[in-house]
Amino acid sequence: MMENLFQIFYIEIKPDFSEHFVLQTASRYHIPLIPYSGGTSLEGHFNPPSSDLHTNQSKNQFESIEEELKPGYSFTVDFSKHMNQIITLNESDMDVVVQPGISYDQLNEQLKTRCASSKLFFPVDPGPGAQIGGMVGTGCSGTNAVKYGTMRENVINLTAVLPNGQVIKTRQRAKKSAAGPDLTKLFIGSEGTLGLITEVTLKLQPILPTSVGVSHFENVESATESVLEILKNGVSLACVELLDDVMMKAINVNMVGKKWDEKPSLFLKFSGTHEQIKADKELTAKIIKSHGGSKIKLATSDSEALEIWESRKMALWSSIDYVPGSKAWTTDVCVPISNLPKLISKTKQDLIQNGLISTIVGHVGDGNFHCIILFKNHDEFLKTKESVERMVRLAQELDGTCTGEHGVGIGKKWALERELGKGTVDLLRSIKQLLDPKNILNPGKLIPDPKNDSSH
Amino acid sequence: MMENLFQIFYIEIKPDFSEHFVLQTASRYHIPLIPYSGGTSLEGHFNPPSSDLHTNQSKNQFESIEEELKPGYSFTVDFSKHMNQIITLNESDMDVVVQPGISYDQLNEQLKTRCASSKLFFPVDPGPGAQIGGMVGTGCSGTNAVKYGTMRENVINLTAVLPNGQVIKTRQRAKKSAAGPDLTKLFIGSEGTLGLITEVTLKLQPILPTSVGVSHFENVESATESVLEILKNGVSLACVELLDDVMMKAINVNMVGKKWDEKPSLFLKFSGTHEQIKADKELTAKIIKSHGGSKIKLATSDSEALEIWESRKMALWSSIDYVPGSKAWTTDVCVPISNLPKLISKTKQDLIQNGLISTIVGHVGDGNFHCIILFKNHDEFLKTKESVERMVRLAQELDGTCTGEHGVGIGKKWALERELGKGTVDLLRSIKQLLDPKNILNPGKLIPDPKNDSSH
């Protein structure tokens, strides 16, 4: 009777609940566990293992398109409901200990009132709603990474429950340590395959004055070259985002009154003391001018700065609105910055040739960009899938990666070995086997199955 | 005849030499290999495994004191002679691919002439002479870490030969990637126990204007509190070094003419655009004044700045000169910054009570300090050893680490489990066992033997 029945059990983890008991039980009965927090990831990270879904998906973006259910059981282990608190705020040391189910925006909201003598924030800012547990899992980043780095640079230690039920804490709270390899890093980017994360210590940063502006360019090359020169001159940019011409058109659809120039554009956020920002803006204007960029349109008030940055943050929704009735495939790749213009221009060419409408928004300071491809039917869906694969292959040929921040999940497993080589993937696989010999934790994610996930 | 004979074989690795062949051969005949580059490490990292040396040592600092040789063979695998080149400089992307036997000072010297259109440098600056291979091995840092981070934040990828002879490259050259756990980090801090590092891609940074100054304080607490406030205000310090009263006295011994105040002092290096430095210096002066620090003595010329920084960089030699005929035990610990005053004051008290003369110089922005203890005879040596153990235990009780930058080697193996817990050390041990089942690579270092290296 169970043959066509697909069941997902659901566990809400609470602080007084023994995670190691969950793991021991799951291990004894061989039941897959899928850790879950914000549910904003894009490569099928929290899909049940019994669903054979070869596309990316998210509760926030689009429903699953091709889902073939197989009989089986799995537990979704949800940290978001009862494991979402700040445990300890160490204001003097600029760090905070949190549970995995707190989102970065909730954390920053709470820091506003809980910091007594200073203004501190946690800088890693992926898609809104992302929670710390998942952010550790995907090793994510966001617009602030050019200044503050990714999750890999902003987690001091973490507590993990291993598949055998053992609880380990990777480090103490000192800001740095040379006491062996930092095993914190083994769990960052492991996508829930090596352990359940139950506590995380994060670095905080002082909130500094910022200033926001936009400049338009004739092409992606001159925008990218400007950024390279700005960075080499030590300008302290908190963010520098590249939006292509189509993205600018999409944003304009929802703009009331004022419209942006519909050209490749840089959205810049300067950060530092007031004097520094003033000097940085002057230097940046000079560099941009020498590359043919327009005069920087600077926000003259906080509300205008917020409005400009909201335009950037709404990129996904603006893109979906741009083609009524469409669904969006969001993907990301990352290359050495000097290879970015080539990758973007070839990708755009490929998409146009295939009759697909897409927008591009990139963390250009990291060589990372998101491509949002809009499709309305199955034929376009298949074309999208193929274009994404070509984009990934090209990024890898340009010494880059199949994903700068979204992770591998199910969607990019096929690309991992061609990027890292067989030896590195074998090592990753053998570490997984060492920690989780029964393959209980998030099976079928990240690590390619040598039989089924061979390179395209 | 071999019973009392100790032999160290020596291999100079060359680019056309097959490292994997060395490893396969060593593995077949069960011969330990000890990777070697700059030879500046301090915890016995490159001692032959057959020497049962329970103290720290370095060719630069002091000869081994108690050395008990056991029969055995090992190969020292030297990368410094023929594997010391820049392979590719990617100036546009601000990265460089190097061989492991190049020192960071040689690298920076070569970058001065090889960078065509920009001024770039590699910021990680441990003890002079350290080479990139060893710097990866110990996960080191230096005075610039407060701004630029440690080796963990500055290596993009590396190529390693595993004990089974397999060659892996951990990542491509993109500045960031979310393609799984970054296995680069598994080798950083692994002290040569997991693989031989044959190629490393490093992030470079723009050389910015700097300004150097010194301020004196009544006590360590007020100096530390000043630093915490400076950092929370977003001042862009490249370095902030704390030298205690004894260290200042030791430096004065070699000063010609002008002498420093013999009080706890901060050596500050501001870094940024000229306008930023100006504003940062004003803000810093105000903060320091509010904590009772003296007016900052600023260098008025490049040569004066160099002279001030040389005083700091000569800390070790000045300390040894301070007590004629002494040898130095150099150790380092690191704690959350707010715990630093307590650790320093208790440590100084302990050392004085034991009749030991010592100097302290700390990377206060990281909560990290070096203690240089001077001893002249075996009795003082034993007292030093015990004091270091108490310092390590106290640092760990204050949520800190037994080593901020020197590594574990032989000298701090006893302290690892009490810091990281049995589970974390077991995981590290099982990864070592997975990669190196015959224990060929730098045996006896880093990973405590459950039988012989139990916690004190």
Tab-separated table of N, CA and C in Angstrom, chain B residues 52-123:
chain	number	residue	atom	x	y	z
B	52	ASP	N	62.275	13.225	20.345
B	52	ASP	CA	61.186	13.321	21.303
B	52	ASP	C	61.343	14.640	22.048
B	53	LEU	N	61.029	15.720	21.382
B	53	LEU	CA	61.354	17.040	21.889
B	53	LEU	C	60.092	17.715	22.386
B	54	HIS	N	59.991	17.854	23.674
B	54	HIS	CA	58.763	18.421	24.224
B	54	HIS	C	58.903	19.892	24.546
B	55	THR	N	59.537	20.612	23.680
B	55	THR	CA	59.577	22.059	23.847
B	55	THR	C	59.433	22.684	22.472
B	56	ASN	N	59.268	23.982	22.445
B	56	ASN	CA	59.235	24.615	21.128
B	56	ASN	C	60.664	24.964	20.713
B	57	GLN	N	60.903	25.093	19.449
B	57	GLN	CA	62.225	25.471	18.971
B	57	GLN	C	62.147	26.002	17.561
B	58	SER	N	63.171	26.655	17.167
B	58	SER	CA	63.260	27.186	15.812
B	58	SER	C	64.715	27.396	15.512
B	59	LYS	N	65.080	27.260	14.253
B	59	LYS	CA	66.486	27.508	13.907
B	59	LYS	C	66.854	28.965	14.180
B	60	ASN	N	65.830	29.836	14.200
B	60	ASN	CA	66.089	31.248	14.398
B	60	ASN	C	66.236	31.637	15.846
B	61	GLN	N	65.681	30.867	16.734
B	61	GLN	CA	65.585	31.369	18.091
B	61	GLN	C	66.488	30.687	19.089
B	62	PHE	N	66.305	29.414	19.277
B	62	PHE	CA	67.227	28.763	20.195
B	62	PHE	C	67.385	27.298	19.818
B	63	GLU	N	68.515	26.800	20.195
B	63	GLU	CA	68.801	25.402	19.904
B	63	GLU	C	67.913	24.524	20.764
B	64	SER	N	67.755	23.313	20.350
B	64	SER	CA	66.940	22.406	21.150
B	64	SER	C	67.599	22.216	22.507
B	65	ILE	N	66.770	22.093	23.508
B	65	ILE	CA	67.298	22.054	24.864
B	65	ILE	C	67.341	20.632	25.402
B	66	GLU	N	66.215	19.974	25.253
B	66	GLU	CA	66.218	18.591	25.727
B	66	GLU	C	65.880	17.737	24.524
B	67	GLU	N	66.802	17.102	23.989
B	67	GLU	CA	66.485	16.328	22.798
B	67	GLU	C	66.888	14.877	23.040
B	68	GLU	N	65.923	14.027	22.894
B	68	GLU	CA	66.222	12.626	23.090
B	68	GLU	C	66.027	11.942	21.742
B	69	LEU	N	67.077	11.487	21.158
B	69	LEU	CA	66.965	10.904	19.822
B	69	LEU	C	66.587	9.435	19.902
B	70	LYS	N	65.705	9.072	19.010
B	70	LYS	CA	65.306	7.666	18.939
B	70	LYS	C	65.709	7.133	17.579
B	71	PRO	N	65.901	5.876	17.469
B	71	PRO	CA	66.264	5.350	16.155
B	71	PRO	C	65.116	5.546	15.180
B	72	GLY	N	65.429	5.797	13.950
B	72	GLY	CA	64.364	5.945	12.963
B	72	GLY	C	64.840	6.694	11.738
B	73	TYR	N	64.000	6.738	10.748
B	73	TYR	CA	64.306	7.424	9.508
B	73	TYR	C	63.238	8.460	9.263
B	74	SER	N	63.601	9.537	8.588
B	74	SER	CA	62.572	10.417	8.040
B	74	SER	C	63.178	11.212	6.901
B	75	PHE	N	62.311	11.697	6.035
B	75	PHE	CA	62.734	12.560	4.942
B	75	PHE	C	62.256	13.978	5.219
B	76	THR	N	63.166	14.928	5.140
B	76	THR	CA	62.762	16.326	5.151
B	76	THR	C	62.545	16.738	3.695
B	77	VAL	N	61.376	17.196	3.394
B	77	VAL	CA	61.021	17.520	2.009
B	77	VAL	C	61.074	19.038	1.859
B	78	ASP	N	62.134	19.513	1.241
B	78	ASP	CA	62.429	20.945	1.250
B	78	ASP	C	61.927	21.630	-0.030
B	79	PHE	N	61.028	22.577	0.148
B	79	PHE	CA	60.470	23.322	-0.988
B	79	PHE	C	61.191	24.645	-1.237
B	80	SER	N	62.110	24.999	-0.341
B	80	SER	CA	62.632	26.370	-0.376
B	80	SER	C	63.649	26.621	-1.487
B	81	LYS	N	64.338	25.579	-1.920
B	81	LYS	CA	65.447	25.804	-2.863
B	81	LYS	C	65.005	25.959	-4.313
B	82	HIS	N	64.071	25.131	-4.745
B	82	HIS	CA	63.745	25.118	-6.178
B	82	HIS	C	62.270	25.333	-6.460
B	83	MET	N	61.502	25.617	-5.415
B	83	MET	CA	60.058	25.807	-5.608
B	83	MET	C	59.665	27.151	-4.999
B	84	ASN	N	60.328	28.205	-5.486
B	84	ASN	CA	60.150	29.512	-4.842
B	84	ASN	C	59.805	30.614	-5.842
B	85	GLN	N	59.032	30.243	-6.852
B	85	GLN	CA	58.749	31.196	-7.931
B	85	GLN	C	57.285	31.650	-7.939
B	86	ILE	N	57.078	32.832	-8.499
B	86	ILE	CA	55.732	33.246	-8.880
B	86	ILE	C	55.391	32.493	-10.160
B	87	ILE	N	54.270	31.813	-10.200
B	87	ILE	CA	53.875	31.088	-11.413
B	87	ILE	C	53.087	32.016	-12.336
B	88	THR	N	52.050	32.649	-11.823
B	88	THR	CA	51.253	33.592	-12.630
B	88	THR	C	50.827	34.764	-11.770
B	89	LEU	N	51.058	35.957	-12.273
B	89	LEU	CA	50.553	37.156	-11.604
B	89	LEU	C	49.325	37.636	-12.373
B	90	ASN	N	48.177	37.665	-11.713
B	90	ASN	CA	46.951	38.170	-12.336
B	90	ASN	C	46.649	39.541	-11.743
B	91	GLU	N	47.292	40.526	-12.337
B	91	GLU	CA	47.232	41.866	-11.745
B	91	GLU	C	45.804	42.414	-11.743
B	92	SER	N	45.081	42.201	-12.852
B	92	SER	CA	43.708	42.715	-12.935
B	92	SER	C	42.821	42.123	-11.852
B	93	ASP	N	43.011	40.863	-11.567
B	93	ASP	CA	42.152	40.195	-10.585
B	93	ASP	C	42.706	40.303	-9.168
B	94	MET	N	43.831	40.977	-9.024
B	94	MET	CA	44.486	41.106	-7.725
B	94	MET	C	44.696	39.740	-7.056
B	95	ASP	N	45.288	38.807	-7.817
B	95	ASP	CA	45.719	37.549	-7.209
B	95	ASP	C	47.011	37.068	-7.851
B	96	VAL	N	47.661	36.122	-7.199
B	96	VAL	CA	48.925	35.600	-7.709
B	96	VAL	C	49.015	34.108	-7.378
B	97	VAL	N	49.544	33.345	-8.335
B	97	VAL	CA	49.745	31.915	-8.111
B	97	VAL	C	51.238	31.706	-7.836
B	98	VAL	N	51.569	31.071	-6.710
B	98	VAL	CA	52.982	30.915	-6.331
B	98	VAL	C	53.305	29.480	-5.945
B	99	GLN	N	54.591	29.207	-5.932
B	99	GLN	CA	55.079	27.943	-5.378
B	99	GLN	C	55.262	28.119	-3.868
B	100	PRO	N	55.302	26.999	-3.123
B	100	PRO	CA	55.275	27.125	-1.661
B	100	PRO	C	56.569	27.634	-1.038
B	101	GLY	N	57.675	27.618	-1.794
B	101	GLY	CA	58.951	27.981	-1.194
B	101	GLY	C	59.308	29.448	-1.332
B	102	ILE	N	58.354	30.275	-1.775
B	102	ILE	CA	58.637	31.713	-1.840
B	102	ILE	C	58.252	32.321	-0.494
B	103	SER	N	59.080	33.225	0.014
B	103	SER	CA	58.734	33.876	1.282
B	103	SER	C	57.840	35.073	0.981
B	104	TYR	N	57.079	35.489	1.990
B	104	TYR	CA	56.164	36.612	1.732
B	104	TYR	C	56.938	37.891	1.459
B	105	ASP	N	58.142	38.025	2.030
B	105	ASP	CA	58.904	39.245	1.747
B	105	ASP	C	59.497	39.214	0.337
B	106	GLN	N	59.969	38.023	-0.100
B	106	GLN	CA	60.423	37.889	-1.503
B	106	GLN	C	59.269	38.184	-2.462
B	107	LEU	N	58.106	37.640	-2.150
B	107	LEU	CA	56.935	37.857	-3.008
B	107	LEU	C	56.644	39.355	-3.127
B	108	ASN	N	56.612	40.035	-1.998
B	108	ASN	CA	56.297	41.470	-2.032
B	108	ASN	C	57.379	42.268	-2.756
B	109	GLU	N	58.624	41.830	-2.611
B	109	GLU	CA	59.720	42.490	-3.320
B	109	GLU	C	59.515	42.347	-4.830
B	110	GLN	N	59.179	41.134	-5.274
B	110	GLN	CA	58.974	40.905	-6.717
B	110	GLN	C	57.742	41.628	-7.247
B	111	LEU	N	56.693	41.736	-6.413
B	111	LEU	CA	55.480	42.414	-6.870
B	111	LEU	C	55.762	43.891	-7.176
B	112	LYS	N	56.704	44.475	-6.440
B	112	LYS	CA	57.042	45.889	-6.668
B	112	LYS	C	57.448	46.135	-8.108
B	113	THR	N	58.197	45.200	-8.679
B	113	THR	CA	58.647	45.423	-10.056
B	113	THR	C	57.727	44.767	-11.080
B	114	ARG	N	57.033	43.715	-10.696
B	114	ARG	CA	56.237	42.990	-11.700
B	114	ARG	C	54.852	43.566	-11.933
B	115	CYS	N	54.313	44.302	-10.969
B	115	CYS	CA	52.999	44.924	-11.196
B	115	CYS	C	53.192	46.124	-12.112
B	116	ALA	N	52.519	46.092	-13.242
B	116	ALA	CA	52.752	47.125	-14.257
B	116	ALA	C	51.917	48.372	-14.003
B	117	SER	N	50.650	48.185	-13.676
B	117	SER	CA	49.749	49.339	-13.640
B	117	SER	C	49.201	49.624	-12.252
B	118	SER	N	49.654	48.888	-11.260
B	118	SER	CA	49.090	49.098	-9.927
B	118	SER	C	50.125	48.728	-8.878
B	119	LYS	N	49.858	49.126	-7.653
B	119	LYS	CA	50.763	48.750	-6.567
B	119	LYS	C	50.031	47.760	-5.684
B	120	LEU	N	50.452	46.508	-5.756
B	120	LEU	CA	49.771	45.455	-5.005
B	120	LEU	C	50.751	44.787	-4.047
B	121	PHE	N	50.216	44.229	-2.959
B	121	PHE	CA	51.054	43.455	-2.040
B	121	PHE	C	50.251	42.339	-1.401
B	122	PHE	N	50.989	41.381	-0.840
B	122	PHE	CA	50.354	40.302	-0.091
B	122	PHE	C	50.472	40.658	1.390
B	123	PRO	N	49.330	40.787	2.093
B	123	PRO	CA	49.386	41.428	3.407
B	123	PRO	C	49.766	40.556	4.602
